[in-house]
Tab-separated table of C-alpha atoms in Angstrom:
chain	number	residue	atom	x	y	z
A	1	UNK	CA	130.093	85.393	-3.512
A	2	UNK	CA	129.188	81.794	-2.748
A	3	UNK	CA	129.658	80.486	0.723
A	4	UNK	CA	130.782	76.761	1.503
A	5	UNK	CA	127.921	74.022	1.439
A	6	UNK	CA	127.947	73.512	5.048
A	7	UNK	CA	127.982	76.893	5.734
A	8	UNK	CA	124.378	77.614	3.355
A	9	UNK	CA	123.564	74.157	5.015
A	10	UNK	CA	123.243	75.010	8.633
A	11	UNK	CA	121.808	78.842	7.277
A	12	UNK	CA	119.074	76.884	5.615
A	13	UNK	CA	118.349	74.548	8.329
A	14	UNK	CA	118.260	77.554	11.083
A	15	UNK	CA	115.718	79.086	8.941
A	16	UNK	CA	113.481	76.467	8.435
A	17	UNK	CA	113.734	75.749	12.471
A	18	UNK	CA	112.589	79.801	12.701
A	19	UNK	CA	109.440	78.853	10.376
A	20	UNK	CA	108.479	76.031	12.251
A	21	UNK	CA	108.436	77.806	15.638
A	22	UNK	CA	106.729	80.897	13.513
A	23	UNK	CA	104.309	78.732	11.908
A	24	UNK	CA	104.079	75.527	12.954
A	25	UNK	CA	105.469	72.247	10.423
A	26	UNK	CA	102.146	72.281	7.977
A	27	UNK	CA	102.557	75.954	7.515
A	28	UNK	CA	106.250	75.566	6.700
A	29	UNK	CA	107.336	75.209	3.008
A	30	UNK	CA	110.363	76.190	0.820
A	31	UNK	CA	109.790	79.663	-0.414
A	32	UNK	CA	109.471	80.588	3.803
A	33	UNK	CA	112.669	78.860	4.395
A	34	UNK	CA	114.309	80.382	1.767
A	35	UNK	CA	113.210	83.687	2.270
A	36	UNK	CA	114.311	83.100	6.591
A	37	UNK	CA	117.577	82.077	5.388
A	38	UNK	CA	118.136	84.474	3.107
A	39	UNK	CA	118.429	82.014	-0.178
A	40	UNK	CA	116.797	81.050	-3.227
A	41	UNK	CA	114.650	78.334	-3.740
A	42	UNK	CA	117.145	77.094	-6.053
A	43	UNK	CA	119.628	76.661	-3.533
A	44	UNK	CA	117.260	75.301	-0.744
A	45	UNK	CA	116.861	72.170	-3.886
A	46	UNK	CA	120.274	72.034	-4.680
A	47	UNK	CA	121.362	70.803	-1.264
A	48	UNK	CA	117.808	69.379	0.276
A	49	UNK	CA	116.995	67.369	-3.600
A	50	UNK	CA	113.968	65.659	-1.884
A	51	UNK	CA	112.942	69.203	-1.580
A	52	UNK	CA	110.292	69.963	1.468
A	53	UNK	CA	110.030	66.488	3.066
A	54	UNK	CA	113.813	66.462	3.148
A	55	UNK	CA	113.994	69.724	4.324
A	56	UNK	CA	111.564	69.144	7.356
A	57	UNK	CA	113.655	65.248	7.954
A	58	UNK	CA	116.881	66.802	7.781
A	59	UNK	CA	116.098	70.199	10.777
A	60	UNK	CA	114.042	67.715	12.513
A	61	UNK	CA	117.682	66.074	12.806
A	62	UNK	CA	119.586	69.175	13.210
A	63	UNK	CA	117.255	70.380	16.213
A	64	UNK	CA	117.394	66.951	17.906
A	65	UNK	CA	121.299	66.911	17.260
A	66	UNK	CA	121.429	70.385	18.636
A	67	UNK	CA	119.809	69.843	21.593
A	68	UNK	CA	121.917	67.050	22.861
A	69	UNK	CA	124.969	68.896	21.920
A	70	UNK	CA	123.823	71.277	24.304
A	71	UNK	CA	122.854	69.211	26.948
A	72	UNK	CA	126.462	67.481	27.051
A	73	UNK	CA	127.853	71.148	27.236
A	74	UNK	CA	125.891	71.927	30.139
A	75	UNK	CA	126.568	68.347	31.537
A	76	UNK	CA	130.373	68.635	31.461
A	77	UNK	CA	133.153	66.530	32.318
A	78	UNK	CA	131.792	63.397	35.047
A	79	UNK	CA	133.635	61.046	37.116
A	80	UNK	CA	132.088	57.697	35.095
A	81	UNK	CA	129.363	56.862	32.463
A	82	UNK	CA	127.141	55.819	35.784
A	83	UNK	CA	127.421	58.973	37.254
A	84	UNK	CA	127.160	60.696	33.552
A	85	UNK	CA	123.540	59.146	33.123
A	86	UNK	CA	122.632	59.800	36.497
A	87	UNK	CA	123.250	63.716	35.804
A	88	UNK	CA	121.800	63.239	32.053
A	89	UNK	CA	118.660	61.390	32.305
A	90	UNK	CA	116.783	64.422	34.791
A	91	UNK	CA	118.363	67.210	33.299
A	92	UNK	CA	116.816	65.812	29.425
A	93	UNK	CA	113.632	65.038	30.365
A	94	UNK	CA	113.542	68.551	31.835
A	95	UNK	CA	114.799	69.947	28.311
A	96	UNK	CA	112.597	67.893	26.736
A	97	UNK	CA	109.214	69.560	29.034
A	98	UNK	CA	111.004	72.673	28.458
A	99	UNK	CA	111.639	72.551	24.902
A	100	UNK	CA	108.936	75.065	23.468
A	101	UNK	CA	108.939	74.173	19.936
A	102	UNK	CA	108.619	70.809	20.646
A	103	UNK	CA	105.809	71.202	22.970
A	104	UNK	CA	104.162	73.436	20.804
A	105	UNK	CA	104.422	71.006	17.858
A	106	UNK	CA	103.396	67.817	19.908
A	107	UNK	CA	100.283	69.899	21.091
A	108	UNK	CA	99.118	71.107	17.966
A	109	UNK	CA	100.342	69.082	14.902
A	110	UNK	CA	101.983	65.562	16.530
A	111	UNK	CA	100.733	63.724	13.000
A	112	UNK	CA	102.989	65.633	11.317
A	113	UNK	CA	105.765	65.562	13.683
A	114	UNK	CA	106.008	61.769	14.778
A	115	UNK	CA	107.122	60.659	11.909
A	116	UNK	CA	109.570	63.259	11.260
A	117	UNK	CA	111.273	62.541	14.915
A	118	UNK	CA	110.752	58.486	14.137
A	119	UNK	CA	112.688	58.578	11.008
A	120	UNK	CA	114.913	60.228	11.992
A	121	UNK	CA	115.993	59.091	15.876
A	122	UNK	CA	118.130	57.100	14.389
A	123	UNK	CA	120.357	59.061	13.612
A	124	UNK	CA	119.903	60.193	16.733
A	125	UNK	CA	120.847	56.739	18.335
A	126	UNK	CA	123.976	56.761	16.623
A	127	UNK	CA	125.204	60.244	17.739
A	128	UNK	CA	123.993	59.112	21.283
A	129	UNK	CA	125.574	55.850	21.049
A	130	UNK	CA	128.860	57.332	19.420
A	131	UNK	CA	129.028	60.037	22.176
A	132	UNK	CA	128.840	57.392	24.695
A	133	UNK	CA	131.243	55.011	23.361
A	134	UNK	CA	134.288	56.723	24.518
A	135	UNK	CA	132.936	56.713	28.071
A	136	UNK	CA	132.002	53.149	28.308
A	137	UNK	CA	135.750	52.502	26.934
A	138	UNK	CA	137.198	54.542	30.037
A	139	UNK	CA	134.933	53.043	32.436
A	140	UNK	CA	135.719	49.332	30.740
A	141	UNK	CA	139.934	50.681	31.098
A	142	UNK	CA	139.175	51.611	34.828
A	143	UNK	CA	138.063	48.204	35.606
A	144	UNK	CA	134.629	49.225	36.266
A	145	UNK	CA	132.904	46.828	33.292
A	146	UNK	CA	132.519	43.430	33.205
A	147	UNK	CA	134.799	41.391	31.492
A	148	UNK	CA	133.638	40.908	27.758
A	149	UNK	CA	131.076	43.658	27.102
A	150	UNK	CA	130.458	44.064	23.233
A	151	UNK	CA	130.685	48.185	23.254
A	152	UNK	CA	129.067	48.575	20.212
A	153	UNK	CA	126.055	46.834	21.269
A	154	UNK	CA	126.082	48.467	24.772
A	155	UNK	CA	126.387	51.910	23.736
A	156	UNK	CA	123.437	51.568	21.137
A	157	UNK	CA	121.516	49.651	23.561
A	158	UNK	CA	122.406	52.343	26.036
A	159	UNK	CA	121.515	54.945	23.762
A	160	UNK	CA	118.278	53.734	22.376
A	161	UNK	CA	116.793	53.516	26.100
A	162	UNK	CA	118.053	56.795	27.250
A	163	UNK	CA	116.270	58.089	24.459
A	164	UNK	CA	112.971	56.092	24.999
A	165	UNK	CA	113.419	57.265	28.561
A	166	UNK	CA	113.099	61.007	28.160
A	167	UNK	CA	110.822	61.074	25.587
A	168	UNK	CA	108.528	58.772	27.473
A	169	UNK	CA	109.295	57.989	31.058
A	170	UNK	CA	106.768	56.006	31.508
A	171	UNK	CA	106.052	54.938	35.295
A	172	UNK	CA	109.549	56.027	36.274
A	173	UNK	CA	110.150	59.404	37.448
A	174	UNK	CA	113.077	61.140	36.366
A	175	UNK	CA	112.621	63.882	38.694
A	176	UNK	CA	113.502	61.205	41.668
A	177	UNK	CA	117.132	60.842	42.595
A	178	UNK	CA	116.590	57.786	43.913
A	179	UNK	CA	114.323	56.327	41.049
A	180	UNK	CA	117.038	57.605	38.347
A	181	UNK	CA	119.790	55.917	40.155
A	182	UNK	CA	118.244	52.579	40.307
A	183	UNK	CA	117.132	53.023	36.501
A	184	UNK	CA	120.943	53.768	35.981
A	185	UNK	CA	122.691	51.045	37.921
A	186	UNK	CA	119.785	47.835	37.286
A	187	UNK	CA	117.633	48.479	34.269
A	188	UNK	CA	120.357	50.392	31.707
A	189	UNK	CA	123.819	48.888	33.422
A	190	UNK	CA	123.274	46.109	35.141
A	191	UNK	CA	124.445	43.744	32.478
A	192	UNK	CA	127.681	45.983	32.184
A	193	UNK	CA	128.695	46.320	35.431
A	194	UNK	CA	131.171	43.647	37.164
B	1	UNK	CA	79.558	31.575	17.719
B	2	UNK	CA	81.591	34.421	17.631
B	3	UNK	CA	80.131	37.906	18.625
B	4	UNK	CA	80.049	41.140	16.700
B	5	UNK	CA	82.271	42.959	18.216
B	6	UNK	CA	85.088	40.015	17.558
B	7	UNK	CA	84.141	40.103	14.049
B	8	UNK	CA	84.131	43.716	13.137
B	9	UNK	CA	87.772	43.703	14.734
B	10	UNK	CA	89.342	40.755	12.734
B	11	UNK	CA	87.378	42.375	9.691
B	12	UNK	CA	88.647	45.735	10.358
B	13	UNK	CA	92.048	44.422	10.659
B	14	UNK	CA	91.870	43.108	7.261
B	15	UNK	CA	90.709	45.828	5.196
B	16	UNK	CA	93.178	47.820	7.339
B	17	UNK	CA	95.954	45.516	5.961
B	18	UNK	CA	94.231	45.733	2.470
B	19	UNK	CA	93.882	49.553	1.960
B	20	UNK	CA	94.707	51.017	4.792
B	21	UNK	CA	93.005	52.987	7.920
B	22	UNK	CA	92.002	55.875	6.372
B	23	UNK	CA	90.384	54.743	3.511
B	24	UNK	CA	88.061	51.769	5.105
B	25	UNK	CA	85.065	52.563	6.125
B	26	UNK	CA	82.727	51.332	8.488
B	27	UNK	CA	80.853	49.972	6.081
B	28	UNK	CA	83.865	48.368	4.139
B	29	UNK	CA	84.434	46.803	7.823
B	30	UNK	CA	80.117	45.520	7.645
B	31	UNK	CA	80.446	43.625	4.225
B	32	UNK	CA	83.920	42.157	4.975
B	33	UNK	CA	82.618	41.042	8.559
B	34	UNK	CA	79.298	39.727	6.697
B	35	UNK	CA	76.739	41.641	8.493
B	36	UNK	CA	74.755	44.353	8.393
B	37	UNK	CA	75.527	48.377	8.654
B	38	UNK	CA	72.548	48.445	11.041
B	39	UNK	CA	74.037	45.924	13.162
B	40	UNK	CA	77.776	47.387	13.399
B	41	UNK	CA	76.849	50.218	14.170
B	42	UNK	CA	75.202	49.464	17.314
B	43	UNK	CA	78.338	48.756	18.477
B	44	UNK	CA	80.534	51.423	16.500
B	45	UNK	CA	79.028	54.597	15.771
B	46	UNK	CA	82.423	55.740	14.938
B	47	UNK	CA	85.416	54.393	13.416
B	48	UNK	CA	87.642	55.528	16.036
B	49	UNK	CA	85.196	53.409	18.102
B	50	UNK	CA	86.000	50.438	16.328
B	51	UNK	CA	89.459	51.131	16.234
B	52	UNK	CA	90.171	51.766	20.022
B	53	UNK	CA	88.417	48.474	20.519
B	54	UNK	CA	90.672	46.398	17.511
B	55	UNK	CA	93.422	48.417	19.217
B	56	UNK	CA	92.709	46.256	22.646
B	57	UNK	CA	91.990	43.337	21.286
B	58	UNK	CA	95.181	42.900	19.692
B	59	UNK	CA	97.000	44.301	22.524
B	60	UNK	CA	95.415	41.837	24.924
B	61	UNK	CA	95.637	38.694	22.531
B	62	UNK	CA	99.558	39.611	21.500
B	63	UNK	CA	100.478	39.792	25.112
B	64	UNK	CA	98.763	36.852	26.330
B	65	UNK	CA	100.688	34.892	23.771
B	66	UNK	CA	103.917	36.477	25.196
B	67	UNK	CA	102.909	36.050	28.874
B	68	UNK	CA	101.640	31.964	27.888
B	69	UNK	CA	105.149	31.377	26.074
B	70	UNK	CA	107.326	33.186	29.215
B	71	UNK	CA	104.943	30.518	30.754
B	72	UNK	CA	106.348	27.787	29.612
B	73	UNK	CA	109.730	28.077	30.568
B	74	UNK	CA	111.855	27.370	33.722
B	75	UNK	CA	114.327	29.749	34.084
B	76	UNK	CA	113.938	33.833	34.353
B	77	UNK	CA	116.118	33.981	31.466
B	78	UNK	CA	114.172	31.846	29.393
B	79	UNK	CA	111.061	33.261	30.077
B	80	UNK	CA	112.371	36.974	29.192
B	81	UNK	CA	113.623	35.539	25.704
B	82	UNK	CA	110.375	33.290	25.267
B	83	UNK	CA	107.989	36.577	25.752
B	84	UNK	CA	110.004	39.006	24.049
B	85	UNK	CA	111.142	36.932	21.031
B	86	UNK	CA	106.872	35.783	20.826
B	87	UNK	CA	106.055	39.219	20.947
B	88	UNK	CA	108.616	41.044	17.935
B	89	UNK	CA	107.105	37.855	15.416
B	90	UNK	CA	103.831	38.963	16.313
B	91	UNK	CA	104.491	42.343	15.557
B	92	UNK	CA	106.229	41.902	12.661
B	93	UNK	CA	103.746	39.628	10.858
B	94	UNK	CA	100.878	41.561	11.830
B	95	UNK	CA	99.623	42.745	8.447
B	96	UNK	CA	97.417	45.638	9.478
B	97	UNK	CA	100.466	47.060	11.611
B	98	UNK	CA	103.068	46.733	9.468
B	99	UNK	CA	100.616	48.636	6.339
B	100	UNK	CA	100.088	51.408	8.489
B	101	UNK	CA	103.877	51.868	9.263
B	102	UNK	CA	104.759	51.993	5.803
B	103	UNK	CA	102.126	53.479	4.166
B	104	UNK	CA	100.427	55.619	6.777
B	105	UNK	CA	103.103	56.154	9.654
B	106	UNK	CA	101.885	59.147	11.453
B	107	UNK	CA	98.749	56.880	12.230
B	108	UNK	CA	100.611	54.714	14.404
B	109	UNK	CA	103.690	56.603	15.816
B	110	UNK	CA	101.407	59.006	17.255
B	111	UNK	CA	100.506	56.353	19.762
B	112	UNK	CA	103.857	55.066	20.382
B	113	UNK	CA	105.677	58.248	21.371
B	114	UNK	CA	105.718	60.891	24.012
B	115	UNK	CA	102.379	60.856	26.172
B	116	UNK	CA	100.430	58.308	24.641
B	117	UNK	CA	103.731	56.097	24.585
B	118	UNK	CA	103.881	56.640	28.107
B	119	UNK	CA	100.422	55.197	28.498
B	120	UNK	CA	101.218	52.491	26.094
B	121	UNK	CA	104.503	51.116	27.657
B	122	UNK	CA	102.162	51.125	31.360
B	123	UNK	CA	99.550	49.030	29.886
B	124	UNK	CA	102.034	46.669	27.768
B	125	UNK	CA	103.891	46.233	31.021
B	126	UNK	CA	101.244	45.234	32.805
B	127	UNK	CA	99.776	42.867	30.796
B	128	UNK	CA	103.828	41.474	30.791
B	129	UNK	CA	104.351	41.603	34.593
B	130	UNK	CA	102.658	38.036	35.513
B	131	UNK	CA	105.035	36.554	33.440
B	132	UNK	CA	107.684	37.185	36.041
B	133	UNK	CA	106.038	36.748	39.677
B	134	UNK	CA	107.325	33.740	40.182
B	135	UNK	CA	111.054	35.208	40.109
B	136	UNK	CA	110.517	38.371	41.538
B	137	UNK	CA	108.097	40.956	44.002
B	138	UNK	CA	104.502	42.300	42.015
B	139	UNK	CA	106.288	45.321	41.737
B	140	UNK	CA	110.158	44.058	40.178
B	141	UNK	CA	107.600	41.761	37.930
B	142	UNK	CA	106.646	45.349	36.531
B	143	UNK	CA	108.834	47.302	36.020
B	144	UNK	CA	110.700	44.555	34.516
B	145	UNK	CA	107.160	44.155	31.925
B	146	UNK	CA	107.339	47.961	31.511
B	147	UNK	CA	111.418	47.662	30.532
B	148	UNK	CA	110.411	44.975	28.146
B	149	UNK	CA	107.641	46.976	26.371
B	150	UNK	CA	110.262	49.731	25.898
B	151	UNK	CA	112.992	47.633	24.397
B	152	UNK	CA	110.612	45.919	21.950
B	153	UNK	CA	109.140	49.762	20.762
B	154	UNK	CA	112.619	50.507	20.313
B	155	UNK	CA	113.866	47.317	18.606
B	156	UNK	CA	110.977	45.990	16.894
B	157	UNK	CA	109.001	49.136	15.940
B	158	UNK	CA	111.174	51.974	15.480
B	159	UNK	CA	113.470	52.122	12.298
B	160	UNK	CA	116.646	50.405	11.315
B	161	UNK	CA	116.535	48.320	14.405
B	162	UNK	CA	120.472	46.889	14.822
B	163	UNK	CA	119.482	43.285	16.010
B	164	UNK	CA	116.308	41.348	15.056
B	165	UNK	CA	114.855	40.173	18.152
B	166	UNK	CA	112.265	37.904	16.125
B	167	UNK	CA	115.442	35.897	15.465
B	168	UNK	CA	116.001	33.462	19.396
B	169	UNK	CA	119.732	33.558	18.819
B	170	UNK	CA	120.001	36.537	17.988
B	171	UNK	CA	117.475	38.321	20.675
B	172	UNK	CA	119.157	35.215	23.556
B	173	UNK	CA	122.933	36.356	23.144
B	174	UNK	CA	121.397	40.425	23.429
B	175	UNK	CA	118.894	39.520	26.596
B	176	UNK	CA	120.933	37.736	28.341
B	177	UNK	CA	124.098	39.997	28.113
B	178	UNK	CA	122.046	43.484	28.385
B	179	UNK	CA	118.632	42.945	29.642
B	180	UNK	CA	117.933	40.202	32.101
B	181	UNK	CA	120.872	41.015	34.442
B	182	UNK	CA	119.228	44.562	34.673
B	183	UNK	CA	115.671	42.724	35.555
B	184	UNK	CA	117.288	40.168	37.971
B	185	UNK	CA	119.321	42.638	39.837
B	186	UNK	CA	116.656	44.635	40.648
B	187	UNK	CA	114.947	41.794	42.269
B	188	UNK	CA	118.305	40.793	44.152
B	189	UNK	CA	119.059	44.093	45.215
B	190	UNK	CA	115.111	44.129	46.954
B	191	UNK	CA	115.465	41.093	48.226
B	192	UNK	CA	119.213	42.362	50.225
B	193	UNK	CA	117.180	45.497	51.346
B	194	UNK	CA	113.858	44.092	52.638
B	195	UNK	CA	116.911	41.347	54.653
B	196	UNK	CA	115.861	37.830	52.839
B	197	UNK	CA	117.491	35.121	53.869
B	198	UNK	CA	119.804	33.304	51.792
B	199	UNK	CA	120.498	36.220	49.839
């Protein structure tokens, strides 16, 4: 019996994902993941060809895309994309503190993990900025853009410093209402707001 | 006559940009810096030493570049395009940089992410801020240096960047729709609170 590609795709991936938090992302390698996911080797190289560096790229991606499909799940509908980043910005960062694996990984092996997650946040930036597209179009519809805003620069630019924001806050405090809301309305908006 | 320290960072730089940063040596760094092991290493017993101290040189010299161009101009707008548009060329034509993040990436992204990006962006941005006090508060003139260091990691140093911001045109037409309005509303909207006249 031979299951679909994407279906031995996202078996594969969740596998590798269990030997990294098992064993950390040097300890990882191909005969592990095949043996969590319950293939062959052969199979792990006929859809990951770059073999273990592509492997570790690609969940790298899958984890990062997972965990923003979650957060917009738990985010839900909102009233505008201001209000959307307002609720988005705390609640990631928290994900992001909470996010065991990650920490885990950042604590013990961050060489190897940087430039997994650098290579492959763009990707990330375009799911961001592709999620967020649609919600800068409403907003622009409801009158609440200015005239003229180029949405596919906005929405990346949008996306790349949401991103920057809760993986490094830097001086600003995303636990602060107040701070997030100015960060929201000046720094990331206020060259898209009328 | 310029000191030791000076010289084991511009001659640390280049091997760095010839072989890389984990295959110099300190004394690689001696004979390219023309002097002696004994000498070096009374300054650098390590080369994590040496490194930390390259690392702040540059950082200090880049910035003051930025800060000296932003100087230059008249307008807020100007000056935001002048300093950020300084700083990607630097960065991009820095040949010890741009080796390590293609040939030995975890290197550098180690320092640009997470908590040592955290501590990067703070020092960036306040090495940025004077370019902007005579527009806005000490504190607007921040946090608009520490928004600048954060679009430049993201733009200049992280992959596949979407607009090239050592290009003016290019980095003008995205600062001035996106950025600066962000930076000068901040400033405006402080001014309304703290009741400024004229405002």
């Amino acid at each position: 019996m031979t299951e679909p590609a994407n279906e031995s795709r996202e078996r594969v991936l969740a596998g590798t994902y269990e030997c990294i938090t098992r064993a950390g992302i040097g300890k990882t390698t191909v005969e592990g993941a095949a043996r969590a996911s319950g293939v062959s080797r052969a199979t792990i190289y006929r859809l990951f060809p770059g073999g273990r560096d592509e492997l570790l790229r690609e969940t790298v991606a899958w984890e990062m895309a997972r965990f923003f499909a979650h957060l917009g799940a738990v985010l839900g509908p909102t009233a505008d994309f201001r209000t959307f980043l307002e609720r988005a910005l705390p609640l990631a960062r928290e994900q992001v503190l909470g996010h065991e694996v990650l920490q885990r990984v950042l604590e013990h092996e961050p060489e190897r993990l940087m430039p997994l997650i650098t290579v492959e946040q763009h990707h990330v930036i375009g799911y961001l900025a592709a999620y967020f597209r649609p919600l800068l179009a409403a907003d622009r519809d409801a009158g609440r853009l200015r005239d003229g805003v180029d949405l596919d620069v906005a929405a990346e630019y949008v996306a790349r410093m949401a991103l920057s924001l809760i993986a490094s806050p830097g001086r600003h405090d995303l636990e602060d209402p107040a701070e997030v809301s100015r960060l929201v309305h000046h720094e990331l908006l206020g060259g898209l707001l009328p | 006559m310029v000191g030791v320290p000076e010289r084991a960072s511009d001659a640390l730089l280049t091997c760095i940009a010839r072989f890389g940063l984990s295959k110099t040596t300190l004394d690689d760094v001696a004979r390219e810096a023309a002097c002696s092991r004994a000498t070096l290493y009374r300054y650098f017993d390590r080369k994590g030493a040496l490194v930390t101290h390259a690392v702040d040189m540059e950082l200090a010299r880049m910035t003051a570049l930025a800060v000296a161009a932003a100087g230059r101009e008249a307008s807020l707008a100007d000056a935001v395009v002048a300093l950020v548009t300084v700083s990607a060329r630097e960065l991009v034509a820095h040949a010890a940089l741009q080796f390590l993040l293609a040939h030995e990436p975890e290197s550098v992204l180690g320092q640009l992410a997470f908590g040592p990006g955290d501590r990067l962006l703070v020092r960036v941005g306040d090495a940025y801020a004077p370019a902007f006090h005579r527009w806005m508060s000490h504190d607007d003139a921040r946090r608009a240096g520490d928004w600048l260091a954060r679009v430049l990691r993201s733009y200049v140093l992280m992959p596949k960047p979407s607009i090239d911001l050592t290009d003016t045109g290019a980095a003008r037409s995205f600062l001035e729709e996106l950025v600066v309005p962000g930076l000068e509303s901040a400033g405006r909207s402080e001014r309304e609170r703290a009741g400024y006249p004229g405002s």
